[in-house]
XYZ file of C-alpha atoms in Angstrom:
336
model
C -92.743 93.728 75.988
C -95.711 92.136 73.677
C -99.769 92.788 74.195
C -100.537 88.314 75.085
C -97.155 88.122 77.291
C -99.110 90.734 79.475
C -102.303 88.282 79.325
C -99.917 86.160 80.603
C -98.125 88.059 82.889
C -102.022 88.713 83.996
C -103.358 85.953 84.771
C -100.711 84.653 86.287
C -100.425 87.830 88.861
C -104.486 86.502 89.511
C -103.074 82.793 90.072
C -101.311 84.005 92.200
C -103.542 85.998 94.417
C -106.029 83.819 94.685
C -102.861 81.048 96.161
C -102.396 83.628 98.139
C -105.312 83.991 100.383
C -106.247 80.637 100.244
C -103.089 79.062 101.676
C -102.708 82.621 103.921
C -99.475 83.630 103.384
C -99.131 87.175 105.108
C -95.398 88.626 105.324
C -94.454 90.702 108.808
C -95.021 93.368 109.794
C -91.355 93.075 111.153
C -90.043 93.214 107.795
C -91.960 96.309 107.556
C -89.237 98.924 106.196
C -89.457 102.506 104.042
C -89.419 101.016 101.488
C -93.005 99.430 101.547
C -94.843 96.635 103.484
C -96.918 94.773 104.617
C -98.574 94.784 108.289
C -102.070 91.532 107.267
C -100.637 90.485 104.495
C -99.713 91.152 101.544
C -99.664 89.806 97.797
C -98.799 90.529 93.501
C -102.110 91.100 91.528
C -101.482 92.034 88.155
C -97.971 92.189 88.359
C -98.444 94.959 91.174
C -98.113 94.440 94.942
C -101.038 95.179 97.034
C -101.157 95.364 101.091
C -102.991 95.701 103.800
C -102.756 98.693 106.160
C -102.066 97.405 109.414
C -104.667 96.238 111.991
C -104.675 98.500 115.725
C -107.577 97.019 116.837
C -105.719 94.414 119.006
C -103.006 96.970 120.577
C -106.189 99.540 120.705
C -107.751 97.817 124.290
C -104.279 95.061 125.527
C -105.109 92.773 128.678
C -101.891 94.780 130.254
C -100.989 98.201 130.467
C -98.762 100.388 128.632
C -95.571 100.767 130.001
C -93.962 104.286 128.606
C -91.137 106.679 128.721
C -90.263 109.760 126.972
C -86.648 110.207 126.747
C -85.017 112.706 124.770
C -82.989 111.397 121.146
C -85.404 108.187 121.762
C -86.994 106.658 119.203
C -84.267 107.976 116.096
C -82.071 106.636 118.827
C -83.188 103.657 121.150
C -79.346 104.267 123.834
C -81.589 105.903 125.835
C -84.391 103.367 126.442
C -81.836 101.189 126.595
C -79.996 102.907 129.507
C -84.461 103.821 131.336
C -84.698 100.273 131.283
C -81.235 99.265 132.867
C -82.115 101.524 135.411
C -86.194 100.739 135.931
C -85.867 97.468 135.260
C -88.824 96.664 133.261
C -88.021 97.993 129.095
C -90.719 100.091 127.899
C -93.544 99.287 125.217
C -94.855 103.035 124.229
C -91.953 105.662 123.490
C -92.943 109.511 123.177
C -90.781 111.552 120.587
C -92.241 115.443 119.623
C -92.774 116.668 116.375
C -93.215 119.733 114.889
C -94.959 120.612 112.049
C -93.504 120.591 108.270
C -91.108 118.161 108.923
C -91.581 114.619 108.199
C -92.508 111.258 109.506
C -89.540 109.966 111.633
C -90.581 106.647 109.839
C -86.086 105.339 111.162
C -87.161 106.164 114.844
C -91.014 103.942 114.095
C -88.505 101.282 113.402
C -86.452 101.658 115.811
C -88.582 101.294 118.505
C -91.131 98.551 117.032
C -88.045 95.617 116.047
C -87.802 96.461 120.095
C -91.364 95.326 120.690
C -92.348 98.864 121.595
C -94.963 101.650 120.217
C -94.177 105.010 118.725
C -96.376 108.360 119.530
C -96.116 111.664 118.055
C -96.919 114.423 119.918
C -97.438 116.428 116.655
C -97.954 119.990 117.099
C -98.623 122.703 114.628
C -96.706 125.525 116.557
C -96.225 127.633 114.370
C -99.423 127.118 111.234
C -102.320 128.337 113.374
C -104.885 125.509 113.212
C -107.845 127.714 111.235
C -105.049 127.362 108.344
C -104.733 123.592 108.651
C -109.078 123.474 108.739
C -109.698 125.492 105.602
C -106.780 123.127 103.920
C -103.937 125.892 103.951
C -101.362 122.518 104.812
C -103.509 119.220 102.842
C -100.224 118.710 101.131
C -97.956 118.291 103.466
C -100.419 116.711 105.460
C -100.913 114.391 102.410
C -97.001 113.329 102.395
C -97.349 111.992 105.525
C -99.647 110.188 105.753
C -98.645 108.518 102.656
C -95.095 108.022 104.497
C -96.552 106.931 107.318
C -99.091 103.808 105.495
C -95.411 103.341 103.585
C -93.441 102.127 106.855
C -97.393 100.607 107.431
C -96.646 99.291 111.363
C -98.977 100.751 114.251
C -98.612 104.966 115.531
C -99.651 106.145 117.495
C -100.415 110.546 116.799
C -101.557 112.924 119.320
C -101.982 116.310 117.202
C -102.656 119.600 118.882
C -102.823 118.946 123.009
C -103.370 120.137 125.667
C -105.991 122.339 123.289
C -108.076 123.363 126.572
C -104.895 125.041 127.916
C -103.502 128.940 127.398
C -100.563 128.254 126.703
C -99.999 126.415 123.957
C -100.167 127.636 120.527
C -103.196 126.097 119.300
C -104.553 126.603 122.874
C -107.759 129.092 124.129
C -105.964 132.121 123.386
C -106.061 131.554 119.919
C -108.171 129.040 118.897
C -112.469 128.320 118.537
C -113.415 125.012 119.897
C -115.146 124.851 115.751
C -111.066 125.644 113.934
C -110.402 122.916 116.874
C -112.861 119.890 115.771
C -112.309 121.674 112.032
C -108.672 121.238 111.627
C -108.452 117.467 113.265
C -111.136 116.465 111.498
C -109.635 117.099 108.334
C -106.000 115.913 108.956
C -107.747 112.904 109.971
C -109.781 112.442 106.396
C -106.347 113.554 104.611
C -104.827 109.914 106.655
C -107.648 108.153 105.948
C -108.336 109.156 102.112
C -104.327 108.369 101.419
C -105.556 104.800 102.941
C -102.691 105.468 106.415
C -105.193 103.148 108.528
C -101.697 101.706 110.093
C -102.404 104.796 112.903
C -104.053 104.661 116.645
C -105.325 108.497 117.070
C -105.864 110.059 120.950
C -107.200 113.176 121.426
C -104.585 115.067 124.466
C -106.368 117.161 126.768
C -104.645 118.261 129.685
C -106.180 117.409 132.834
C -108.730 119.764 133.601
C -108.009 120.531 136.826
C -106.329 124.409 136.685
C -109.089 125.234 133.840
C -112.486 124.380 135.120
C -114.066 126.632 133.417
C -112.655 125.223 129.938
C -115.834 122.105 128.390
C -113.457 120.105 126.765
C -115.817 118.660 125.011
C -116.395 121.784 123.160
C -113.401 120.293 121.542
C -113.615 117.119 121.155
C -114.146 115.731 117.463
C -115.845 112.356 118.013
C -115.720 109.165 118.682
C -115.514 107.857 114.443
C -112.250 110.409 114.527
C -110.725 109.565 117.968
C -109.213 105.766 118.947
C -107.744 107.030 122.789
C -108.102 109.619 125.098
C -104.753 110.670 126.008
C -104.987 112.324 129.386
C -101.623 115.077 130.344
C -101.111 115.613 134.412
C -98.019 116.325 135.986
C -98.203 115.593 139.803
C -96.533 118.149 141.092
C -95.500 119.463 145.662
C -98.516 122.354 145.538
C -101.890 120.369 144.753
C -103.028 117.368 145.859
C -101.845 113.789 144.638
C -103.782 111.017 145.325
C -104.627 109.455 141.957
C -108.682 111.031 141.449
C -107.725 114.116 142.576
C -105.511 114.552 139.688
C -106.702 113.191 137.245
C -110.870 111.985 138.048
C -111.978 114.912 137.696
C -111.322 115.192 133.995
C -111.983 111.102 133.154
C -115.796 111.835 134.959
C -115.557 114.374 132.429
C -114.513 112.504 129.200
C -117.224 109.866 130.070
C -120.141 112.278 129.252
C -118.731 112.029 126.304
C -117.489 109.652 125.214
C -116.634 105.997 125.875
C -113.088 105.566 124.631
C -110.109 103.815 126.141
C -107.593 106.383 128.151
C -103.950 106.649 127.666
C -102.061 109.045 130.337
C -99.978 110.618 127.804
C -97.841 112.298 129.970
C -97.077 111.866 133.209
C -94.594 112.311 135.749
C -93.863 113.524 139.378
C -91.820 116.892 140.815
C -88.985 115.280 142.831
C -88.994 115.774 147.191
C -90.816 113.936 149.870
C -94.241 113.740 148.327
C -92.653 111.532 145.639
C -93.076 108.670 146.047
C -96.454 108.748 147.112
C -97.175 110.124 143.969
C -95.838 106.879 142.410
C -97.447 105.249 143.589
C -100.588 106.609 143.289
C -100.326 106.904 139.625
C -99.653 102.827 139.438
C -102.027 102.199 141.551
C -104.486 104.002 139.465
C -104.306 103.131 135.991
C -103.753 99.280 137.726
C -107.540 99.663 139.210
C -109.153 101.598 135.972
C -110.025 98.906 133.326
C -110.512 101.577 131.299
C -106.744 103.288 131.505
C -104.505 101.847 129.072
C -101.760 103.114 130.672
C -98.954 105.395 131.011
C -96.274 107.398 129.602
C -93.355 108.887 132.716
C -91.711 111.967 131.067
C -87.966 111.132 132.087
C -86.863 114.936 131.065
C -86.336 117.781 132.800
C -88.258 120.879 131.127
C -89.174 123.575 133.840
C -88.246 120.397 136.931
C -86.686 117.436 136.368
C -89.004 115.011 136.435
C -86.071 112.515 136.311
C -86.227 109.302 137.591
C -82.823 109.793 138.307
C -82.382 113.026 140.296
C -84.637 110.884 143.298
C -82.819 107.437 144.128
C -85.358 106.695 147.055
C -88.197 107.434 144.403
C -86.666 105.846 141.492
C -86.247 102.400 143.728
C -90.065 102.224 144.433
C -90.848 102.551 140.644
C -88.406 99.912 139.600
C -90.796 98.031 142.623
C -94.069 98.640 141.099
C -92.609 98.103 137.071
C -91.657 94.192 137.844
C -95.740 93.830 138.603
C -96.538 91.487 135.033
C -99.261 93.047 134.667
C -97.547 96.210 132.870
C -95.529 96.571 129.773
C -96.045 93.931 127.000
C -94.130 93.019 123.357
C -96.295 95.006 120.871
C -95.381 92.810 118.816
C -97.825 89.485 119.715
C -100.420 91.607 120.129
């Protein structure tokens, strides 16, 4: 192309960008793909395609509650979600899956979920990489690559990095990682996402309920409000615990409120099968519905150390289905 034709193309691109702003034209988030896409808008300037990161703010504190689930193979396959929908009578609008540190971003799965009106939660687990190494920059290249893939897809996604950090049972937990190392690793990961422009992420800082580890001060592990969008509390109803919602989650939420007012998501929960499961399910729905600061919950519908699947207890499943019909739970995340 000759120099005059390059100038002509630049002028045409500038006019196109101005017309895009004036007419309010914007690409639909539903059109986003692995090849790129736009969240709030897009256009051309000087012949180069540009797009704004998807605005996640309406999803952070919606009027209704998230109705979530974790099921094997979802969201890479939506068949388990469809089966769950048939079982409980309502389509989940939050899907959690577990990603090992070092693995790539599951863009296809996030897109599958979004097409169904569902937001994806990535529980990002650094099993084989010490957090002190992440904090020192040893994983920077990997994190940048992951963040670029998130930005390229440009659909909203929730990331819960190194959850249950206040537990001794996790490889990145209290036996191996200091609060200072944890906070430094979290901030470095978050800063790298910011560096590449991956603003289409809701960041969930997710401690286990403090009931079994009361000597651990979770405030020391908090990265700060500038780095966190949700507090994602994790806790399971078991046969051996006093299970009313305030006993399960209240102590932790009360502690959290001493250092942040961020919205709370019950990031992982379920109830052991047995006589108390119906009462536990009632406790969960009532507790989430009653607190305007809690944005919803995710039911762990898989067998792991116990059979947390709703199908394991038909009478409790019936009660869960009845409560799930409440219009306060569930909404199409694409329509906010």
